[in-house]
PDB file of C-alpha atoms in Angstrom:
ATOM      1  CA  UNK A   1      21.410  -1.539  16.942  1.00 52.00           C
ATOM      2  CA  UNK A   2      23.379  -0.388  13.897  1.00 64.00           C
ATOM      3  CA  UNK A   3      23.422   3.395  13.800  1.00 85.00           C
ATOM      4  CA  UNK A   4      25.493   3.500  10.590  1.00 96.00           C
ATOM      5  CA  UNK A   5      23.020   4.159   7.764  1.00 98.00           C
ATOM      6  CA  UNK A   6      22.493   1.365   5.265  1.00 98.00           C
ATOM      7  CA  UNK A   7      22.844   2.519   1.678  1.00 98.00           C
ATOM      8  CA  UNK A   8      19.941   1.208  -0.382  1.00 98.00           C
ATOM      9  CA  UNK A   9      20.090   1.647  -4.164  1.00 98.00           C
ATOM     10  CA  UNK A  10      16.780   1.402  -6.045  1.00 98.00           C
ATOM     11  CA  UNK A  11      16.523   1.387  -9.843  1.00 98.00           C
ATOM     12  CA  UNK A  12      13.328   2.515 -11.539  1.00 97.00           C
ATOM     13  CA  UNK A  13      12.803   4.632  -8.447  1.00 97.00           C
ATOM     14  CA  UNK A  14      10.151   6.906  -9.969  1.00 96.00           C
ATOM     15  CA  UNK A  15       8.121   4.032 -11.410  1.00 95.00           C
ATOM     16  CA  UNK A  16       4.962   2.593  -9.864  1.00 94.00           C
ATOM     17  CA  UNK A  17       6.674  -0.103  -7.782  1.00 96.00           C
ATOM     18  CA  UNK A  18       9.484   2.254  -6.806  1.00 97.00           C
ATOM     19  CA  UNK A  19       7.003   4.888  -5.689  1.00 96.00           C
ATOM     20  CA  UNK A  20       5.154   2.343  -3.540  1.00 97.00           C
ATOM     21  CA  UNK A  21       8.439   0.989  -2.126  1.00 98.00           C
ATOM     22  CA  UNK A  22      10.538   4.001  -1.164  1.00 98.00           C
ATOM     23  CA  UNK A  23       8.289   5.290   1.602  1.00 98.00           C
ATOM     24  CA  UNK A  24       8.165   1.821   3.170  1.00 98.00           C
ATOM     25  CA  UNK A  25      11.967   1.660   3.262  1.00 98.00           C
ATOM     26  CA  UNK A  26      12.315   5.178   4.649  1.00 98.00           C
ATOM     27  CA  UNK A  27       9.714   4.508   7.363  1.00 98.00           C
ATOM     28  CA  UNK A  28      11.639   1.537   8.759  1.00 98.00           C
ATOM     29  CA  UNK A  29       9.360  -1.210   7.432  1.00 98.00           C
ATOM     30  CA  UNK A  30      12.196  -2.981   5.613  1.00 98.00           C
ATOM     31  CA  UNK A  31      15.145  -2.837   8.014  1.00 98.00           C
ATOM     32  CA  UNK A  32      13.406  -2.124  11.295  1.00 97.00           C
ATOM     33  CA  UNK A  33      12.527   0.945  13.366  1.00 96.00           C
ATOM     34  CA  UNK A  34      16.095   1.590  14.565  1.00 96.00           C
ATOM     35  CA  UNK A  35      18.069   1.256  11.317  1.00 98.00           C
ATOM     36  CA  UNK A  36      18.888   4.532   9.494  1.00 98.00           C
ATOM     37  CA  UNK A  37      19.014   4.441   5.690  1.00 98.00           C
ATOM     38  CA  UNK A  38      20.321   6.472   2.792  1.00 98.00           C
ATOM     39  CA  UNK A  39      18.287   6.062  -0.395  1.00 98.00           C
ATOM     40  CA  UNK A  40      20.215   6.085  -3.668  1.00 98.00           C
ATOM     41  CA  UNK A  41      17.616   6.463  -6.373  1.00 98.00           C
ATOM     42  CA  UNK A  42      18.392   5.608  -9.988  1.00 98.00           C
ATOM     43  CA  UNK A  43      16.338   6.459 -13.053  1.00 97.00           C
ATOM     44  CA  UNK A  44      16.965   6.400 -16.793  1.00 95.00           C
ATOM     45  CA  UNK A  45      18.712   9.479 -18.285  1.00 93.00           C
ATOM     46  CA  UNK A  46      15.473  10.980 -19.550  1.00 93.00           C
ATOM     47  CA  UNK A  47      14.193  14.465 -18.705  1.00 96.00           C
ATOM     48  CA  UNK A  48      10.675  13.290 -17.862  1.00 96.00           C
ATOM     49  CA  UNK A  49      11.921  10.402 -15.681  1.00 95.00           C
ATOM     50  CA  UNK A  50      14.402  12.575 -13.810  1.00 97.00           C
ATOM     51  CA  UNK A  51      11.766  15.245 -13.243  1.00 98.00           C
ATOM     52  CA  UNK A  52       9.442  12.594 -11.789  1.00 97.00           C
ATOM     53  CA  UNK A  53      12.286  11.385  -9.568  1.00 98.00           C
ATOM     54  CA  UNK A  54      12.829  14.892  -8.238  1.00 98.00           C
ATOM     55  CA  UNK A  55       9.152  15.001  -7.316  1.00 98.00           C
ATOM     56  CA  UNK A  56       9.514  11.706  -5.431  1.00 98.00           C
ATOM     57  CA  UNK A  57      12.519  13.126  -3.558  1.00 98.00           C
ATOM     58  CA  UNK A  58      10.467  16.184  -2.609  1.00 98.00           C
ATOM     59  CA  UNK A  59       7.738  13.920  -1.208  1.00 98.00           C
ATOM     60  CA  UNK A  60      10.285  11.889   0.756  1.00 98.00           C
ATOM     61  CA  UNK A  61      11.609  15.143   2.237  1.00 98.00           C
ATOM     62  CA  UNK A  62       8.081  16.208   3.127  1.00 98.00           C
ATOM     63  CA  UNK A  63       7.505  13.004   5.126  1.00 98.00           C
ATOM     64  CA  UNK A  64      10.304  13.981   7.565  1.00 98.00           C
ATOM     65  CA  UNK A  65      11.229  10.336   8.173  1.00 98.00           C
ATOM     66  CA  UNK A  66      13.590  10.207  11.188  1.00 98.00           C
ATOM     67  CA  UNK A  67      15.426   7.187   9.747  1.00 98.00           C
ATOM     68  CA  UNK A  68      16.094   8.740   6.329  1.00 98.00           C
ATOM     69  CA  UNK A  69      19.587  10.238   6.517  1.00 98.00           C
ATOM     70  CA  UNK A  70      20.099  11.163   2.878  1.00 98.00           C
ATOM     71  CA  UNK A  71      18.820  10.894  -0.680  1.00 98.00           C
ATOM     72  CA  UNK A  72      20.812  10.580  -3.888  1.00 98.00           C
ATOM     73  CA  UNK A  73      18.929  11.021  -7.182  1.00 98.00           C
ATOM     74  CA  UNK A  74      20.867  10.121 -10.300  1.00 98.00           C
ATOM     75  CA  UNK A  75      20.853   8.523 -13.741  1.00 97.00           C
ATOM     76  CA  UNK A  76      24.509   7.473 -13.344  1.00 97.00           C
ATOM     77  CA  UNK A  77      24.818   3.814 -12.349  1.00 98.00           C
ATOM     78  CA  UNK A  78      28.169   4.179 -10.599  1.00 98.00           C
ATOM     79  CA  UNK A  79      26.907   7.107  -8.534  1.00 98.00           C
ATOM     80  CA  UNK A  80      23.687   5.265  -7.757  1.00 98.00           C
ATOM     81  CA  UNK A  81      25.376   2.042  -6.627  1.00 98.00           C
ATOM     82  CA  UNK A  82      28.305   3.729  -4.835  1.00 98.00           C
ATOM     83  CA  UNK A  83      28.798   2.040  -1.478  1.00 98.00           C
ATOM     84  CA  UNK A  84      25.376   0.359  -1.669  1.00 98.00           C
ATOM     85  CA  UNK A  85      24.694  -2.387   0.883  1.00 98.00           C
ATOM     86  CA  UNK A  86      21.479  -3.392  -0.884  1.00 98.00           C
ATOM     87  CA  UNK A  87      20.638  -3.000  -4.570  1.00 98.00           C
ATOM     88  CA  UNK A  88      16.942  -3.356  -5.398  1.00 98.00           C
ATOM     89  CA  UNK A  89      16.682  -3.686  -9.178  1.00 98.00           C
ATOM     90  CA  UNK A  90      13.098  -2.683  -9.838  1.00 97.00           C
ATOM     91  CA  UNK A  91      13.439  -0.911 -13.170  1.00 94.00           C
ATOM     92  CA  UNK A  92      12.862  -2.909 -16.358  1.00 90.00           C
ATOM     93  CA  UNK A  93      11.116  -2.460 -19.685  1.00 84.00           C
ATOM     94  CA  UNK A  94       7.571  -3.890 -19.346  1.00 76.00           C
ATOM     95  CA  UNK A  95       6.289  -6.429 -21.828  1.00 70.00           C
ATOM     96  CA  UNK A  96       4.127  -4.769 -24.468  1.00 67.00           C
ATOM     97  CA  UNK A  97       1.460  -6.147 -26.775  1.00 63.00           C
ATOM     98  CA  UNK A  98       2.963  -8.267 -29.542  1.00 66.00           C
ATOM     99  CA  UNK A  99       6.265  -8.645 -27.720  1.00 66.00           C
ATOM    100  CA  UNK A 100       7.635 -12.153 -27.304  1.00 71.00           C
ATOM    101  CA  UNK A 101       9.313 -13.202 -24.054  1.00 72.00           C
ATOM    102  CA  UNK A 102      12.627 -13.522 -25.929  1.00 76.00           C
ATOM    103  CA  UNK A 103      12.292  -9.894 -27.096  1.00 80.00           C
ATOM    104  CA  UNK A 104      11.807  -8.770 -23.517  1.00 82.00           C
ATOM    105  CA  UNK A 105      14.784 -10.859 -22.391  1.00 87.00           C
ATOM    106  CA  UNK A 106      16.995  -9.281 -25.034  1.00 84.00           C
ATOM    107  CA  UNK A 107      15.998  -5.714 -24.170  1.00 88.00           C
ATOM    108  CA  UNK A 108      16.148  -6.080 -20.408  1.00 91.00           C
ATOM    109  CA  UNK A 109      19.200  -8.315 -20.543  1.00 89.00           C
ATOM    110  CA  UNK A 110      21.343  -5.431 -21.719  1.00 90.00           C
ATOM    111  CA  UNK A 111      20.048  -3.274 -18.845  1.00 94.00           C
ATOM    112  CA  UNK A 112      21.015  -5.888 -16.265  1.00 96.00           C
ATOM    113  CA  UNK A 113      24.403  -6.460 -17.874  1.00 96.00           C
ATOM    114  CA  UNK A 114      25.311  -2.822 -17.209  1.00 96.00           C
ATOM    115  CA  UNK A 115      23.816  -2.854 -13.741  1.00 97.00           C
ATOM    116  CA  UNK A 116      25.738  -5.988 -12.748  1.00 98.00           C
ATOM    117  CA  UNK A 117      28.978  -4.437 -13.939  1.00 98.00           C
ATOM    118  CA  UNK A 118      28.282  -1.196 -12.059  1.00 98.00           C
ATOM    119  CA  UNK A 119      27.435  -3.080  -8.856  1.00 98.00           C
ATOM    120  CA  UNK A 120      30.773  -4.895  -9.078  1.00 98.00           C
ATOM    121  CA  UNK A 121      32.636  -1.612  -9.651  1.00 98.00           C
ATOM    122  CA  UNK A 122      30.925   0.645  -7.157  1.00 98.00           C
ATOM    123  CA  UNK A 123      28.838  -1.093  -4.482  1.00 98.00           C
ATOM    124  CA  UNK A 124      29.956  -2.078  -0.982  1.00 98.00           C
ATOM    125  CA  UNK A 125      31.829  -5.357  -0.589  1.00 96.00           C
ATOM    126  CA  UNK A 126      28.819  -6.848   1.255  1.00 96.00           C
ATOM    127  CA  UNK A 127      26.250  -5.730  -1.326  1.00 98.00           C
ATOM    128  CA  UNK A 128      23.193  -7.914  -1.721  1.00 98.00           C
ATOM    129  CA  UNK A 129      21.081  -7.583  -4.852  1.00 98.00           C
ATOM    130  CA  UNK A 130      17.380  -8.376  -5.212  1.00 98.00           C
ATOM    131  CA  UNK A 131      15.978  -8.341  -8.753  1.00 98.00           C
ATOM    132  CA  UNK A 132      12.328  -7.415  -9.149  1.00 96.00           C
ATOM    133  CA  UNK A 133      12.238  -6.299 -12.799  1.00 92.00           C
ATOM    134  CA  UNK A 134      10.925  -9.084 -15.018  1.00 88.00           C
ATOM    135  CA  UNK A 135      11.811 -11.664 -16.195  1.00 92.00           C
ATOM    136  CA  UNK A 136      13.442 -11.441 -12.764  1.00 95.00           C
ATOM    137  CA  UNK A 137      15.100 -14.873 -12.498  1.00 97.00           C
ATOM    138  CA  UNK A 138      17.011 -14.521 -15.744  1.00 96.00           C
ATOM    139  CA  UNK A 139      17.670 -10.809 -15.204  1.00 96.00           C
ATOM    140  CA  UNK A 140      19.237 -11.784 -11.858  1.00 98.00           C
ATOM    141  CA  UNK A 141      21.327 -14.423 -13.635  1.00 98.00           C
ATOM    142  CA  UNK A 142      22.575 -11.805 -16.101  1.00 97.00           C
ATOM    143  CA  UNK A 143      23.404  -9.296 -13.359  1.00 98.00           C
ATOM    144  CA  UNK A 144      25.135 -11.967 -11.276  1.00 98.00           C
ATOM    145  CA  UNK A 145      27.279 -13.251 -14.132  1.00 98.00           C
ATOM    146  CA  UNK A 146      28.322  -9.693 -15.044  1.00 97.00           C
ATOM    147  CA  UNK A 147      29.159  -8.681 -11.452  1.00 98.00           C
ATOM    148  CA  UNK A 148      32.657 -10.117 -11.288  1.00 96.00           C
ATOM    149  CA  UNK A 149      33.908 -10.539  -7.747  1.00 96.00           C
ATOM    150  CA  UNK A 150      30.484 -10.326  -6.096  1.00 98.00           C
ATOM    151  CA  UNK A 151      29.525 -13.685  -4.493  1.00 98.00           C
ATOM    152  CA  UNK A 152      26.775 -15.541  -6.335  1.00 98.00           C
ATOM    153  CA  UNK A 153      24.962 -16.129  -3.031  1.00 98.00           C
ATOM    154  CA  UNK A 154      24.382 -12.366  -2.765  1.00 98.00           C
ATOM    155  CA  UNK A 155      21.994 -12.317  -5.744  1.00 98.00           C
ATOM    156  CA  UNK A 156      18.274 -12.983  -5.415  1.00 98.00           C
ATOM    157  CA  UNK A 157      15.136 -12.787  -7.560  1.00 98.00           C
ATOM    158  CA  UNK A 158      11.729 -12.146  -6.034  1.00 98.00           C
ATOM    159  CA  UNK A 159       9.085 -14.859  -5.718  1.00 98.00           C
ATOM    160  CA  UNK A 160       7.652 -13.582  -2.431  1.00 98.00           C
ATOM    161  CA  UNK A 161       4.742 -11.949  -4.265  1.00 97.00           C
ATOM    162  CA  UNK A 162       3.780 -15.393  -5.561  1.00 97.00           C
ATOM    163  CA  UNK A 163       4.080 -16.838  -2.041  1.00 98.00           C
ATOM    164  CA  UNK A 164       1.874 -14.079  -0.626  1.00 98.00           C
ATOM    165  CA  UNK A 165      -0.696 -14.628  -3.362  1.00 98.00           C
ATOM    166  CA  UNK A 166      -0.702 -18.377  -2.729  1.00 98.00           C
ATOM    167  CA  UNK A 167      -1.107 -17.975   1.039  1.00 98.00           C
ATOM    168  CA  UNK A 168      -4.088 -15.702   0.535  1.00 98.00           C
ATOM    169  CA  UNK A 169      -5.798 -18.152  -1.831  1.00 98.00           C
ATOM    170  CA  UNK A 170      -5.304 -21.050   0.600  1.00 98.00           C
ATOM    171  CA  UNK A 171      -6.470 -19.000   3.592  1.00 98.00           C
ATOM    172  CA  UNK A 172      -9.592 -17.884   1.765  1.00 98.00           C
ATOM    173  CA  UNK A 173     -10.437 -21.424   0.654  1.00 98.00           C
ATOM    174  CA  UNK A 174      -9.962 -22.740   4.211  1.00 98.00           C
ATOM    175  CA  UNK A 175     -11.762 -19.761   5.800  1.00 98.00           C
ATOM    176  CA  UNK A 176      -8.815 -18.965   8.061  1.00 98.00           C
ATOM    177  CA  UNK A 177      -6.609 -15.952   8.667  1.00 98.00           C
ATOM    178  CA  UNK A 178      -3.685 -15.673   6.261  1.00 98.00           C
ATOM    179  CA  UNK A 179      -1.317 -15.834   9.255  1.00 98.00           C
ATOM    180  CA  UNK A 180      -2.434 -19.451   9.770  1.00 98.00           C
ATOM    181  CA  UNK A 181      -0.655 -20.501   6.534  1.00 98.00           C
ATOM    182  CA  UNK A 182       3.073 -21.235   6.613  1.00 98.00           C
ATOM    183  CA  UNK A 183       5.719 -23.430   4.965  1.00 98.00           C
ATOM    184  CA  UNK A 184       4.512 -22.270   1.545  1.00 98.00           C
ATOM    185  CA  UNK A 185       7.344 -22.561  -0.979  1.00 98.00           C
ATOM    186  CA  UNK A 186       7.194 -21.352  -4.555  1.00 98.00           C
ATOM    187  CA  UNK A 187       9.544 -23.355  -6.784  1.00 98.00           C
ATOM    188  CA  UNK A 188      11.166 -22.351 -10.054  1.00 98.00           C
ATOM    189  CA  UNK A 189      10.641 -19.322 -12.249  1.00 97.00           C
ATOM    190  CA  UNK A 190       8.614 -16.198 -11.486  1.00 95.00           C
ATOM    191  CA  UNK A 191       6.374 -16.835 -14.482  1.00 91.00           C
ATOM    192  CA  UNK A 192       3.251 -18.731 -15.441  1.00 92.00           C
ATOM    193  CA  UNK A 193       5.158 -22.001 -14.833  1.00 95.00           C
ATOM    194  CA  UNK A 194       5.941 -21.417 -11.133  1.00 97.00           C
ATOM    195  CA  UNK A 195       4.873 -24.119  -8.694  1.00 98.00           C
ATOM    196  CA  UNK A 196       3.297 -23.064  -5.373  1.00 98.00           C
ATOM    197  CA  UNK A 197       3.862 -26.199  -3.282  1.00 98.00           C
ATOM    198  CA  UNK A 198       0.632 -26.848  -1.411  1.00 98.00           C
ATOM    199  CA  UNK A 199       1.636 -30.386  -0.402  1.00 98.00           C
ATOM    200  CA  UNK A 200       4.212 -29.166   2.125  1.00 98.00           C
ATOM    201  CA  UNK A 201       2.372 -26.005   3.161  1.00 98.00           C
ATOM    202  CA  UNK A 202       0.508 -26.023   6.464  1.00 98.00           C
ATOM    203  CA  UNK A 203      -2.623 -24.403   7.830  1.00 98.00           C
ATOM    204  CA  UNK A 204      -2.620 -24.124  11.626  1.00 98.00           C
ATOM    205  CA  UNK A 205       0.087 -26.784  11.667  1.00 97.00           C
ATOM    206  CA  UNK A 206      -1.813 -29.302   9.523  1.00 98.00           C
ATOM    207  CA  UNK A 207      -0.869 -30.244   5.943  1.00 98.00           C
ATOM    208  CA  UNK A 208      -2.938 -28.255   3.462  1.00 98.00           C
ATOM    209  CA  UNK A 209      -4.412 -31.374   1.737  1.00 97.00           C
ATOM    210  CA  UNK A 210      -5.721 -32.484   5.149  1.00 97.00           C
ATOM    211  CA  UNK A 211      -7.500 -29.147   5.637  1.00 98.00           C
ATOM    212  CA  UNK A 212      -8.591 -28.543   2.029  1.00 97.00           C
ATOM    213  CA  UNK A 213      -9.790 -31.922   0.772  1.00 93.00           C
ATOM    214  CA  UNK A 214     -10.717 -30.619  -2.672  1.00 94.00           C
ATOM    215  CA  UNK A 215      -7.659 -32.061  -4.434  1.00 94.00           C
ATOM    216  CA  UNK A 216      -8.808 -31.055  -7.933  1.00 97.00           C
ATOM    217  CA  UNK A 217      -9.038 -27.412  -6.791  1.00 98.00           C
ATOM    218  CA  UNK A 218      -5.549 -27.583  -5.303  1.00 98.00           C
ATOM    219  CA  UNK A 219      -3.961 -29.196  -8.364  1.00 97.00           C
ATOM    220  CA  UNK A 220      -5.719 -27.034 -10.942  1.00 96.00           C
ATOM    221  CA  UNK A 221      -7.580 -23.855  -9.917  1.00 97.00           C
ATOM    222  CA  UNK A 222      -5.264 -22.926  -7.045  1.00 98.00           C
ATOM    223  CA  UNK A 223      -2.067 -23.280  -9.068  1.00 97.00           C
ATOM    224  CA  UNK A 224      -3.528 -21.540 -12.118  1.00 96.00           C
ATOM    225  CA  UNK A 225      -4.874 -18.639 -10.031  1.00 96.00           C
ATOM    226  CA  UNK A 226      -1.447 -18.015  -8.493  1.00 96.00           C
ATOM    227  CA  UNK A 227       0.339 -18.394 -11.831  1.00 93.00           C
ATOM    228  CA  UNK A 228      -2.055 -16.012 -13.609  1.00 92.00           C
ATOM    229  CA  UNK A 229      -2.653 -13.508 -10.805  1.00 93.00           C
ATOM    230  CA  UNK A 230      -0.403 -10.849 -12.323  1.00 88.00           C
ATOM    231  CA  UNK A 231      -2.272 -10.994 -15.630  1.00 86.00           C
ATOM    232  CA  UNK A 232      -5.614 -10.814 -13.792  1.00 90.00           C
ATOM    233  CA  UNK A 233      -4.494  -7.640 -11.990  1.00 90.00           C
ATOM    234  CA  UNK A 234      -3.380  -6.042 -15.270  1.00 86.00           C
ATOM    235  CA  UNK A 235      -6.799  -6.835 -16.740  1.00 89.00           C
ATOM    236  CA  UNK A 236      -8.601  -5.398 -13.709  1.00 92.00           C
ATOM    237  CA  UNK A 237      -6.659  -2.187 -13.082  1.00 89.00           C
ATOM    238  CA  UNK A 238      -5.072  -1.547 -16.454  1.00 86.00           C
ATOM    239  CA  UNK A 239      -1.513  -1.770 -15.158  1.00 85.00           C
ATOM    240  CA  UNK A 240       0.657  -4.294 -13.408  1.00 85.00           C
ATOM    241  CA  UNK A 241       0.959  -5.012  -9.691  1.00 89.00           C
ATOM    242  CA  UNK A 242       2.698  -2.168  -7.892  1.00 92.00           C
ATOM    243  CA  UNK A 243       1.820  -1.875  -4.194  1.00 95.00           C
ATOM    244  CA  UNK A 244       1.659  -5.651  -3.709  1.00 96.00           C
ATOM    245  CA  UNK A 245       4.981  -6.048  -5.519  1.00 96.00           C
ATOM    246  CA  UNK A 246       6.561  -3.348  -3.346  1.00 97.00           C
ATOM    247  CA  UNK A 247       5.174  -5.060  -0.258  1.00 98.00           C
ATOM    248  CA  UNK A 248       6.764  -8.330  -1.389  1.00 98.00           C
ATOM    249  CA  UNK A 249      10.135  -6.570  -1.780  1.00 98.00           C
ATOM    250  CA  UNK A 250       9.886  -5.446   1.847  1.00 98.00           C
ATOM    251  CA  UNK A 251       8.862  -8.945   2.916  1.00 98.00           C
ATOM    252  CA  UNK A 252      11.756 -10.560   1.022  1.00 98.00           C
ATOM    253  CA  UNK A 253      14.439  -8.342   2.539  1.00 98.00           C
ATOM    254  CA  UNK A 254      12.928  -8.718   6.010  1.00 98.00           C
ATOM    255  CA  UNK A 255      12.871 -12.508   5.671  1.00 98.00           C
ATOM    256  CA  UNK A 256      16.497 -12.549   4.517  1.00 98.00           C
ATOM    257  CA  UNK A 257      17.699 -10.260   7.313  1.00 98.00           C
ATOM    258  CA  UNK A 258      15.737 -11.662  10.276  1.00 98.00           C
ATOM    259  CA  UNK A 259      15.791 -15.230  11.633  1.00 98.00           C
ATOM    260  CA  UNK A 260      13.211 -17.578  10.134  1.00 98.00           C
ATOM    261  CA  UNK A 261      10.737 -19.056  12.623  1.00 96.00           C
ATOM    262  CA  UNK A 262      11.746 -22.590  13.651  1.00 96.00           C
ATOM    263  CA  UNK A 263      10.518 -25.143  11.128  1.00 96.00           C
ATOM    264  CA  UNK A 264       9.257 -22.545   8.655  1.00 98.00           C
ATOM    265  CA  UNK A 265      10.679 -21.397   5.342  1.00 98.00           C
ATOM    266  CA  UNK A 266      10.033 -18.761   2.689  1.00 98.00           C
ATOM    267  CA  UNK A 267      10.370 -18.323  -1.071  1.00 98.00           C
ATOM    268  CA  UNK A 268      13.162 -16.542  -2.881  1.00 98.00           C
ATOM    269  CA  UNK A 269      15.057 -17.354  -6.063  1.00 98.00           C
ATOM    270  CA  UNK A 270      18.753 -18.005  -5.435  1.00 98.00           C
ATOM    271  CA  UNK A 271      21.699 -19.445  -7.329  1.00 98.00           C
ATOM    272  CA  UNK A 272      21.064 -23.191  -7.441  1.00 98.00           C
ATOM    273  CA  UNK A 273      23.732 -25.389  -5.823  1.00 98.00           C
ATOM    274  CA  UNK A 274      22.492 -28.730  -7.122  1.00 98.00           C
ATOM    275  CA  UNK A 275      19.881 -29.254  -4.405  1.00 98.00           C
ATOM    276  CA  UNK A 276      16.832 -31.250  -5.531  1.00 98.00           C
ATOM    277  CA  UNK A 277      18.721 -32.152  -8.751  1.00 97.00           C
ATOM    278  CA  UNK A 278      18.184 -28.622 -10.090  1.00 98.00           C
ATOM    279  CA  UNK A 279      21.089 -27.593 -12.294  1.00 98.00           C
ATOM    280  CA  UNK A 280      23.763 -25.549 -10.559  1.00 98.00           C
ATOM    281  CA  UNK A 281      23.973 -21.887 -11.530  1.00 98.00           C
ATOM    282  CA  UNK A 282      20.325 -21.289 -12.445  1.00 98.00           C
ATOM    283  CA  UNK A 283      18.500 -18.602 -10.461  1.00 98.00           C
ATOM    284  CA  UNK A 284      15.665 -20.745  -9.163  1.00 98.00           C
ATOM    285  CA  UNK A 285      13.142 -20.290  -6.364  1.00 98.00           C
ATOM    286  CA  UNK A 286      13.451 -22.697  -3.434  1.00 98.00           C
ATOM    287  CA  UNK A 287      12.261 -23.000   0.149  1.00 98.00           C
ATOM    288  CA  UNK A 288      14.852 -20.959   2.045  1.00 98.00           C
ATOM    289  CA  UNK A 289      15.552 -20.146   5.695  1.00 98.00           C
ATOM    290  CA  UNK A 290      17.767 -17.467   7.239  1.00 98.00           C
ATOM    291  CA  UNK A 291      19.499 -16.910  10.565  1.00 98.00           C
ATOM    292  CA  UNK A 292      19.382 -13.160   9.916  1.00 96.00           C
ATOM    293  CA  UNK A 293      22.886 -13.080   8.460  1.00 95.00           C
ATOM    294  CA  UNK A 294      23.122 -16.078   6.144  1.00 97.00           C
ATOM    295  CA  UNK A 295      20.548 -18.045   4.187  1.00 98.00           C
ATOM    296  CA  UNK A 296      20.342 -21.680   3.139  1.00 98.00           C
ATOM    297  CA  UNK A 297      18.158 -23.836   0.903  1.00 98.00           C
ATOM    298  CA  UNK A 298      16.019 -26.068   3.113  1.00 98.00           C
ATOM    299  CA  UNK A 299      16.974 -29.691   2.503  1.00 98.00           C
ATOM    300  CA  UNK A 300      14.823 -32.796   2.644  1.00 98.00           C
ATOM    301  CA  UNK A 301      11.490 -31.278   1.609  1.00 98.00           C
ATOM    302  CA  UNK A 302       9.511 -34.268   0.263  1.00 98.00           C
ATOM    303  CA  UNK A 303       8.452 -34.043  -3.371  1.00 98.00           C
ATOM    304  CA  UNK A 304       5.996 -36.438  -4.958  1.00 98.00           C
ATOM    305  CA  UNK A 305       5.633 -37.242  -8.647  1.00 98.00           C
ATOM    306  CA  UNK A 306       3.158 -34.398  -9.239  1.00 98.00           C
ATOM    307  CA  UNK A 307       5.479 -31.848  -7.606  1.00 98.00           C
ATOM    308  CA  UNK A 308       8.552 -33.090  -9.444  1.00 98.00           C
ATOM    309  CA  UNK A 309       6.749 -32.776 -12.770  1.00 98.00           C
ATOM    310  CA  UNK A 310       5.756 -29.174 -12.026  1.00 98.00           C
ATOM    311  CA  UNK A 311       9.282 -28.296 -10.870  1.00 98.00           C
ATOM    312  CA  UNK A 312      10.846 -29.906 -13.937  1.00 98.00           C
ATOM    313  CA  UNK A 313       8.630 -27.807 -16.217  1.00 98.00           C
ATOM    314  CA  UNK A 314       9.525 -24.512 -14.567  1.00 98.00           C
ATOM    315  CA  UNK A 315      13.246 -25.384 -14.417  1.00 98.00           C
ATOM    316  CA  UNK A 316      13.158 -26.239 -18.134  1.00 98.00           C
ATOM    317  CA  UNK A 317      11.767 -22.762 -18.789  1.00 97.00           C
ATOM    318  CA  UNK A 318      14.689 -21.262 -16.843  1.00 97.00           C
ATOM    319  CA  UNK A 319      17.092 -23.219 -19.044  1.00 98.00           C
ATOM    320  CA  UNK A 320      15.312 -21.975 -22.175  1.00 96.00           C
ATOM    321  CA  UNK A 321      15.573 -18.379 -20.983  1.00 95.00           C
ATOM    322  CA  UNK A 322      19.261 -18.834 -20.187  1.00 96.00           C
ATOM    323  CA  UNK A 323      19.857 -20.127 -23.729  1.00 95.00           C
ATOM    324  CA  UNK A 324      18.165 -17.032 -25.170  1.00 92.00           C
ATOM    325  CA  UNK A 325      20.570 -14.693 -23.342  1.00 94.00           C
ATOM    326  CA  UNK A 326      23.738 -16.805 -23.547  1.00 94.00           C
ATOM    327  CA  UNK A 327      25.584 -13.976 -25.312  1.00 93.00           C
ATOM    328  CA  UNK A 328      25.072 -11.811 -22.195  1.00 94.00           C
ATOM    329  CA  UNK A 329      26.526 -14.377 -19.769  1.00 95.00           C
ATOM    330  CA  UNK A 330      30.309 -14.136 -19.311  1.00 92.00           C
ATOM    331  CA  UNK A 331      31.947 -17.374 -18.195  1.00 81.00           C
TER     332      UNK A 331
END
């Protein structure tokens, strides 16, 4: 048991995802029921945002969480990231009507440039950074490249929400409990090009195509539903995924900090090392396993022609995004 509090910095802390996330962290859901935490909450230097953040802090106080040993509320990046062991970069400008993806990349890119630099200046030497704000893969790339001295393997982008969505769709189609689905990897970019790999996923230990024989559904409707799920939620509730995204943040950190079940793997975007012929340096989602301290890309996962085509398409999109923000990427 580690009785020294972990310092957890969260950007966009008063936003919808932040609001859904903070109480989960403070309750022990992320780091376990014995690990104290200090929350370092960062918002933009805006009177309305900072007022909302103060209200969130008041609610956290009113929960009387035994594990919550302190709260910092600030709009100063260096104060917010000071000594942080984990940086959860939730805050980002959402895509608005008429806005091209490149516009969003340009706006958010500058945000993640400053955050990467502040993490390098102020965070703990062991800081690990998970980017949630979209486009999260390329935002993570920008933060990583601007965080001089911080190991590339300590930067992640979240694709766990896509994995969770995919598991639910497969479980529903097979009429089984979602816990029966494992070895579900999401490859590539957290975008409409991502590839949820049903070929290697298993349901009660059996390959998914052996359980769900409807191949056309798997290759078309299943993939499209997972890729478009975020847009479907926006259409249904009038705003983007919040509680499910926050839940996926908790899941991601838990999976990275606890040993992976033997033979299983999970999805997170990491700095590519050349595995599966994916270009080194891209922040790309892979099947990953952890021993609780260190993670690794799972090697030897078989990929057929269909899978390779899907992965190539999503990796090409990552390269296109990188080209659009090349001015924000120090060598």
